[in-house]
Short mmCIF file of C-alpha atoms in Angstrom, two decimals:
data_model
loop_
_atom_site.label_atom_id
_atom_site.label_comp_id
_atom_site.label_asym_id
_atom_site.label_seq_id
_atom_site.Cartn_x
_atom_site.Cartn_y
_atom_site.Cartn_z
CA MET A 1 -14.65 -19.40 25.55
CA SER A 2 -14.11 -22.91 26.93
CA SER A 3 -16.56 -25.70 26.21
CA PRO A 4 -18.22 -27.59 29.09
CA ALA A 5 -15.73 -30.00 30.62
CA LEU A 6 -15.74 -33.51 29.17
CA VAL A 7 -12.55 -34.83 30.74
CA THR A 8 -10.78 -34.28 34.04
CA VAL A 9 -6.99 -34.56 33.97
CA ILE A 10 -5.50 -35.45 37.36
CA VAL A 11 -2.06 -33.85 37.73
CA PRO A 12 -0.19 -34.89 40.88
CA GLY A 13 3.10 -33.26 41.77
CA PHE A 14 5.75 -33.26 44.50
CA ASP A 15 8.64 -30.79 44.20
CA VAL A 16 8.27 -30.48 40.43
CA ALA A 17 8.45 -26.70 40.12
CA ALA A 18 11.25 -26.99 37.54
CA TRP A 19 8.94 -28.81 35.11
CA ALA A 20 5.35 -28.14 36.17
CA GLY A 21 5.05 -25.00 34.05
CA GLU A 22 5.61 -27.00 30.88
CA ALA A 23 3.05 -29.61 31.95
CA LEU A 24 0.45 -26.92 32.63
CA ASP A 25 1.22 -25.20 29.34
CA SER A 26 0.62 -28.50 27.56
CA LEU A 27 -2.87 -28.58 29.04
CA ARG A 28 -3.56 -24.99 27.99
CA ALA A 29 -2.47 -25.93 24.45
CA GLN A 30 -5.02 -28.75 24.08
CA THR A 31 -7.18 -28.51 20.96
CA LEU A 32 -10.03 -29.85 23.10
CA THR A 33 -10.84 -26.93 25.37
CA GLY A 34 -13.49 -28.78 27.36
CA TRP A 35 -11.26 -30.10 30.12
CA GLU A 36 -10.59 -29.44 33.76
CA ALA A 37 -7.49 -30.34 35.72
CA MET A 38 -7.13 -31.40 39.35
CA LEU A 39 -3.69 -30.18 40.42
CA VAL A 40 -2.74 -32.24 43.46
CA ASP A 41 0.15 -30.76 45.44
CA ASP A 42 1.57 -33.64 47.49
CA ALA A 43 2.96 -31.37 50.26
CA SER A 44 5.73 -29.97 48.09
CA THR A 45 8.64 -28.12 49.69
CA ASP A 46 9.45 -26.04 46.59
CA GLU A 47 7.30 -23.68 44.47
CA THR A 48 5.04 -26.40 43.03
CA GLY A 49 2.06 -25.31 45.13
CA THR A 50 2.56 -21.67 44.16
CA LEU A 51 2.60 -22.59 40.46
CA PHE A 52 -0.57 -24.64 40.88
CA GLU A 53 -2.36 -21.83 42.72
CA ALA A 54 -1.33 -19.28 40.08
CA ALA A 55 -2.66 -21.53 37.31
CA ALA A 56 -6.02 -21.87 39.11
CA ALA A 57 -6.23 -18.11 39.70
CA ALA A 58 -5.71 -17.42 36.00
CA ASP A 59 -7.88 -20.20 34.53
CA PRO A 60 -10.95 -21.69 36.27
CA ARG A 61 -10.37 -25.01 34.51
CA PHE A 62 -7.54 -25.63 36.99
CA ARG A 63 -8.45 -26.67 40.53
CA VAL A 64 -5.95 -27.27 43.34
CA ILE A 65 -5.98 -29.99 45.97
CA ARG A 66 -3.35 -29.62 48.68
CA GLN A 67 -2.21 -32.63 50.68
CA ASP A 68 -1.32 -31.71 54.28
CA ARG A 69 1.52 -34.24 54.28
CA ARG A 70 3.35 -36.15 51.62
CA ARG A 71 1.36 -39.28 50.83
CA GLY A 72 2.84 -40.41 47.51
CA LEU A 73 1.72 -40.59 43.91
CA GLY A 74 -0.98 -43.23 44.39
CA ALA A 75 -2.70 -41.31 47.18
CA ALA A 76 -2.43 -38.03 45.22
CA ARG A 77 -4.09 -39.59 42.21
CA ASN A 78 -6.81 -41.08 44.40
CA ALA A 79 -7.46 -37.66 45.94
CA GLY A 80 -8.02 -36.30 42.45
CA LEU A 81 -10.27 -39.20 41.48
CA ALA A 82 -12.54 -38.50 44.44
CA SER A 83 -13.47 -35.11 42.91
CA VAL A 84 -14.07 -36.13 39.28
CA THR A 85 -17.52 -35.28 37.89
CA THR A 86 -16.82 -35.34 34.14
CA PRO A 87 -17.61 -38.30 31.83
CA PHE A 88 -13.94 -39.01 31.17
CA VAL A 89 -10.79 -39.04 33.28
CA ALA A 90 -7.09 -38.92 32.42
CA PHE A 91 -3.76 -38.52 34.21
CA LEU A 92 -0.68 -36.38 33.61
CA ASP A 93 2.34 -36.35 35.88
CA ALA A 94 3.42 -32.77 36.53
CA ASP A 95 6.87 -33.25 35.03
CA ASP A 96 5.58 -34.66 31.72
CA VAL A 97 4.11 -33.10 28.58
CA LEU A 98 0.74 -33.83 26.97
CA LEU A 99 0.72 -33.54 23.17
CA PRO A 100 -1.73 -30.86 21.84
CA THR A 101 -4.28 -33.17 20.20
CA ALA A 102 -4.14 -35.89 22.88
CA LEU A 103 -7.41 -35.22 24.69
CA ALA A 104 -9.41 -34.42 21.55
CA ARG A 105 -8.25 -37.57 19.79
CA MET A 106 -8.84 -39.90 22.70
CA VAL A 107 -12.24 -38.54 23.68
CA GLN A 108 -13.34 -38.74 20.03
CA VAL A 109 -12.24 -42.39 19.82
CA LEU A 110 -14.19 -43.29 22.95
CA ASP A 111 -17.25 -41.39 21.74
CA GLU A 112 -17.20 -43.41 18.54
CA SER A 113 -16.32 -46.80 20.00
CA GLY A 114 -18.21 -46.85 23.29
CA SER A 115 -15.24 -48.63 24.89
CA ASP A 116 -14.22 -48.28 28.54
CA PHE A 117 -10.83 -46.71 27.84
CA VAL A 118 -8.31 -45.93 25.12
CA ALA A 119 -4.53 -46.28 25.36
CA GLY A 120 -2.04 -44.35 23.24
CA ALA A 121 1.69 -44.33 22.62
CA TYR A 122 4.35 -42.32 24.43
CA THR A 123 8.01 -41.34 24.12
CA ARG A 124 10.78 -40.39 26.55
CA LEU A 125 12.00 -36.82 26.99
CA ARG A 126 15.71 -37.09 27.71
CA PRO A 127 18.24 -34.38 28.63
CA ASP A 128 20.03 -33.03 25.56
CA GLY A 129 23.17 -31.98 27.45
CA THR A 130 22.53 -28.28 26.97
CA GLY A 131 19.84 -27.77 29.60
CA GLY A 132 16.96 -28.82 27.39
CA TYR A 133 15.20 -32.06 26.54
CA VAL A 134 14.69 -34.00 23.33
CA ALA A 135 11.95 -36.54 22.61
CA GLY A 136 13.00 -40.02 21.55
CA ALA A 137 11.23 -42.49 19.29
CA VAL A 138 8.31 -44.73 20.22
CA GLN A 139 9.87 -47.88 21.65
CA PRO A 140 9.06 -51.27 20.08
CA TRP A 141 7.06 -52.60 23.05
CA VAL A 142 4.99 -49.40 23.14
CA SER A 143 4.31 -49.70 19.43
CA ALA A 144 3.35 -53.37 19.81
CA ALA A 145 0.82 -52.34 22.47
CA THR A 146 -0.73 -49.43 20.57
CA ALA A 147 -0.27 -49.87 16.80
CA PRO A 148 -2.14 -50.18 14.55
CA GLU A 149 -5.28 -48.43 15.72
CA ARG A 150 -7.83 -50.96 16.93
CA ARG A 151 -11.16 -50.54 18.67
CA GLY A 152 -13.44 -52.70 20.75
CA LEU A 153 -10.73 -55.07 21.97
CA THR A 154 -10.45 -57.51 24.83
CA ILE A 155 -7.15 -58.44 26.42
CA ASP A 156 -7.52 -61.94 25.00
CA GLU A 157 -7.68 -60.45 21.51
CA HIS A 158 -4.75 -58.07 22.07
CA PRO A 159 -2.48 -59.48 24.80
CA ASP A 160 0.47 -57.26 23.82
CA ALA A 161 -1.44 -54.31 25.27
CA THR A 162 -0.31 -55.49 28.72
CA ALA A 163 3.06 -53.82 28.05
CA ASN A 164 1.39 -50.41 28.36
CA VAL A 165 1.34 -50.14 32.15
CA VAL A 166 1.39 -46.35 32.63
CA ALA A 167 -1.65 -44.40 33.80
CA TRP A 168 -0.91 -41.26 31.80
CA SER A 169 -1.17 -42.84 28.34
CA LYS A 170 -4.91 -43.50 28.72
CA VAL A 171 -8.27 -41.76 28.83
CA SER A 172 -11.07 -43.71 30.51
CA ARG A 173 -14.76 -43.42 31.16
CA THR A 174 -15.13 -42.25 34.74
CA ALA A 175 -17.98 -44.74 35.19
CA PHE A 176 -15.56 -47.57 34.36
CA TRP A 177 -13.33 -46.62 37.29
CA GLU A 178 -16.34 -46.68 39.59
CA HIS A 179 -17.91 -49.91 38.28
CA ALA A 180 -14.55 -51.72 38.23
CA GLY A 181 -13.64 -50.46 41.71
CA LEU A 182 -10.30 -49.05 40.53
CA ARG A 183 -8.01 -47.05 42.77
CA PHE A 184 -4.23 -46.78 42.99
CA PRO A 185 -2.26 -48.61 45.69
CA GLU A 186 -0.92 -46.17 48.27
CA GLY A 187 2.40 -46.02 50.07
CA ARG A 188 4.39 -47.72 47.34
CA LEU A 189 6.06 -47.08 43.98
CA TYR A 190 5.12 -48.40 40.51
CA GLU A 191 1.47 -48.05 41.47
CA ASP A 192 0.42 -47.89 37.79
CA GLN A 193 1.20 -51.51 37.04
CA ILE A 194 -1.46 -53.40 38.96
CA VAL A 195 -4.07 -50.79 38.00
CA ALA A 196 -3.21 -51.21 34.31
CA GLN A 197 -3.65 -54.99 34.42
CA LEU A 198 -6.92 -54.61 36.35
CA MET A 199 -8.12 -52.23 33.63
CA TYR A 200 -7.33 -54.72 30.88
CA ALA A 201 -8.87 -57.62 32.82
CA ARG A 202 -12.07 -55.82 33.84
CA ALA A 203 -12.83 -53.77 30.72
CA ARG A 204 -15.71 -54.81 28.53
CA ARG A 205 -13.78 -53.36 25.60
CA PHE A 206 -10.85 -51.01 25.13
CA ASP A 207 -9.21 -49.21 22.21
CA VAL A 208 -5.60 -48.54 21.21
CA ILE A 209 -4.20 -45.79 19.00
CA PRO A 210 -0.61 -45.30 17.74
CA ASP A 211 -0.65 -41.53 18.34
CA VAL A 212 1.96 -40.23 20.78
CA ILE A 213 -0.07 -38.91 23.70
CA VAL A 214 2.57 -38.00 26.26
CA GLN A 215 6.26 -37.22 26.46
CA TRP A 216 7.58 -38.87 29.63
CA ARG A 217 10.45 -36.93 31.21
CA GLU A 218 13.71 -38.44 32.36
CA ARG A 219 14.87 -35.71 34.70
CA ALA A 220 18.28 -34.22 34.13
CA ASP A 221 18.91 -34.07 37.88
CA GLY A 222 18.41 -37.83 38.20
CA SER A 223 15.47 -37.52 40.64
CA SER A 224 12.97 -39.71 38.75
CA ILE A 225 12.13 -42.94 40.57
CA THR A 226 12.91 -45.00 37.46
CA GLN A 227 16.44 -43.58 37.62
CA HIS A 228 17.00 -45.23 41.02
CA GLU A 229 16.42 -48.90 40.41
CA GLU A 230 19.70 -49.64 42.17
CA ARG A 231 17.99 -48.91 45.49
CA LEU A 232 16.75 -52.06 47.21
CA ASP A 233 13.47 -50.47 48.32
CA VAL A 234 12.76 -49.27 44.77
CA LEU A 235 13.60 -52.71 43.39
CA ARG A 236 11.23 -54.43 45.81
CA ASP A 237 8.34 -52.14 44.88
CA CYS A 238 9.13 -52.68 41.20
CA LEU A 239 9.17 -56.48 41.52
CA ASP A 240 6.05 -56.52 43.69
CA ALA A 241 4.18 -54.40 41.15
CA MET A 242 5.13 -56.66 38.24
CA ASP A 243 4.29 -59.76 40.25
CA GLU A 244 0.90 -58.44 41.35
CA GLY A 245 0.04 -57.35 37.83
CA LEU A 246 0.80 -60.84 36.57
CA ARG A 247 -1.31 -62.32 39.37
CA VAL A 248 -4.24 -60.24 38.14
CA LEU A 249 -3.95 -61.79 34.67
CA ASP A 250 -3.53 -65.27 36.13
CA GLY A 251 -6.39 -64.86 38.58
CA THR A 252 -8.82 -63.59 35.95
CA ASP A 253 -7.97 -66.43 33.54
CA HIS A 254 -6.27 -64.53 30.75
CA PRO A 255 -3.44 -66.93 29.80
CA ARG A 256 -2.57 -65.24 26.51
CA ALA A 257 -2.20 -61.91 28.29
CA ALA A 258 -0.09 -63.51 31.04
CA ARG A 259 2.13 -65.10 28.39
CA ALA A 260 2.65 -61.75 26.66
CA ARG A 261 3.43 -59.97 29.91
CA ILE A 262 5.88 -62.65 31.05
CA GLY A 263 7.60 -62.45 27.68
CA GLN A 264 8.12 -58.73 28.01
CA MET A 265 9.48 -59.02 31.54
CA LEU A 266 11.89 -61.80 30.54
CA ARG A 267 13.08 -59.87 27.50
CA MET A 268 13.43 -56.47 29.13
CA ASP A 269 12.87 -56.13 32.86
CA VAL A 270 14.80 -59.07 34.30
CA PRO A 271 17.90 -58.53 32.10
CA ARG A 272 17.94 -54.81 32.97
CA LEU A 273 17.71 -55.52 36.69
CA ALA A 274 20.17 -58.41 36.45
CA ARG A 275 22.79 -56.05 35.01
CA ILE A 276 22.41 -53.85 38.08
CA ALA A 277 22.41 -56.86 40.41
CA ALA A 278 25.60 -58.32 38.96
CA SER A 279 27.73 -55.55 40.53
CA HIS A 280 25.43 -54.56 43.38
CA PRO A 281 27.08 -54.55 46.83
CA ASP A 282 24.01 -56.00 48.59
CA ASP A 283 23.34 -59.74 48.27
CA ALA A 284 19.69 -59.05 49.13
CA TYR A 285 19.37 -57.21 45.82
CA ARG A 286 20.65 -60.22 43.86
CA ARG A 287 18.45 -62.62 45.80
CA ALA A 288 15.34 -60.56 45.08
CA VAL A 289 16.11 -60.46 41.36
CA GLY A 290 16.86 -64.19 41.44
CA VAL A 291 13.55 -65.13 43.06
CA PHE A 292 11.64 -63.06 40.52
CA ALA A 293 13.61 -64.47 37.57
CA ARG A 294 12.94 -68.06 38.67
CA THR A 295 9.25 -67.35 39.23
CA LEU A 296 8.85 -66.05 35.68
CA TRP A 297 11.04 -68.72 34.07
CA GLU A 298 9.05 -71.50 35.73
CA HIS A 299 5.61 -69.97 35.14
CA PRO A 300 3.29 -72.26 33.12
CA GLN A 301 2.77 -69.49 30.54
CA ALA A 302 6.45 -68.71 30.02
CA VAL A 303 7.59 -69.20 26.42
CA ARG A 304 11.33 -69.49 26.84
CA ALA A 305 11.98 -69.77 23.12
CA ASP A 306 10.84 -66.15 22.72
CA VAL A 307 13.68 -64.82 24.88
CA PRO A 308 16.42 -63.27 22.68
CA ALA A 309 19.83 -64.93 22.79
CA ASP A 310 21.56 -61.87 24.23
CA ALA A 311 19.30 -61.96 27.30
CA LEU A 312 19.80 -65.65 28.07
CA PRO A 313 23.15 -65.32 29.93
CA LEU A 314 21.72 -62.65 32.23
CA LEU A 315 18.62 -64.74 32.89
CA ALA A 316 20.74 -67.82 33.58
CA ALA A 317 22.85 -65.89 36.08
CA ALA A 318 19.82 -64.39 37.76
CA ARG A 319 18.16 -67.77 38.24
CA LEU A 320 21.21 -68.92 40.28
CA TRP A 321 21.10 -66.00 42.74
#
């Protein structure tokens, strides 16, 4: 017998039939049984909608929302948010996997702390070459954001938390989303990033835990958005999201958080994109990376001494584009 629902998990999906079953199974396996899930079918052309409907028919904790046309991940999440009535809300992309104790652990932490949200760690699920997937280790920037366990934080006290920009590593109080006026941008990619920085900037307090909450899938067929950063439209959405997230921290007067976020982007994001740009056939790609690199390098909160030596040549090249 399921307990009354404490947390709603919003599960958007577009053409994810190959992986959605595992995501739904990971919800069924939760040690906290008091959950409900909003399964948002973003006008899929495969069997995603059928899988969602079958889940709802077999278990009343699943509810299905069907979009009449494809509107994107941000709009799908917002559609789910509009129907939340539980005290807590979480997100799970329909090609990812929620660890069994994730909801129980995070709801317990929030019950004890009274904070607005809690953020946990995550790992990547990568193809193993045999048709399956294997989970990697927690990456250093994820660990820096979530370990050790700390409660009742502000972003000024824990600026490294700004590296955790994904929606599905967090459980929040639903009232926080309403009071803070939070919704996802629509019609664009990387919609998590500005929302994450708004959460950090507007929260009274938040918590972090080192527990792995989610396994984030890198699809074997190469269809994940993060696997297509060589596309100019994807790059522009990526750069806009990082820029707008930084503007949130600047505009709400959190210089330590801005410094930490700039440091991560200079160490990781700009060098990664600069490697792609160096051999990209479109000069517009290089110019976009160059503008972004110069903006970060010249930002008042940039600490250039923190950039590792192996990234400096790529940053120097990017600033000339």
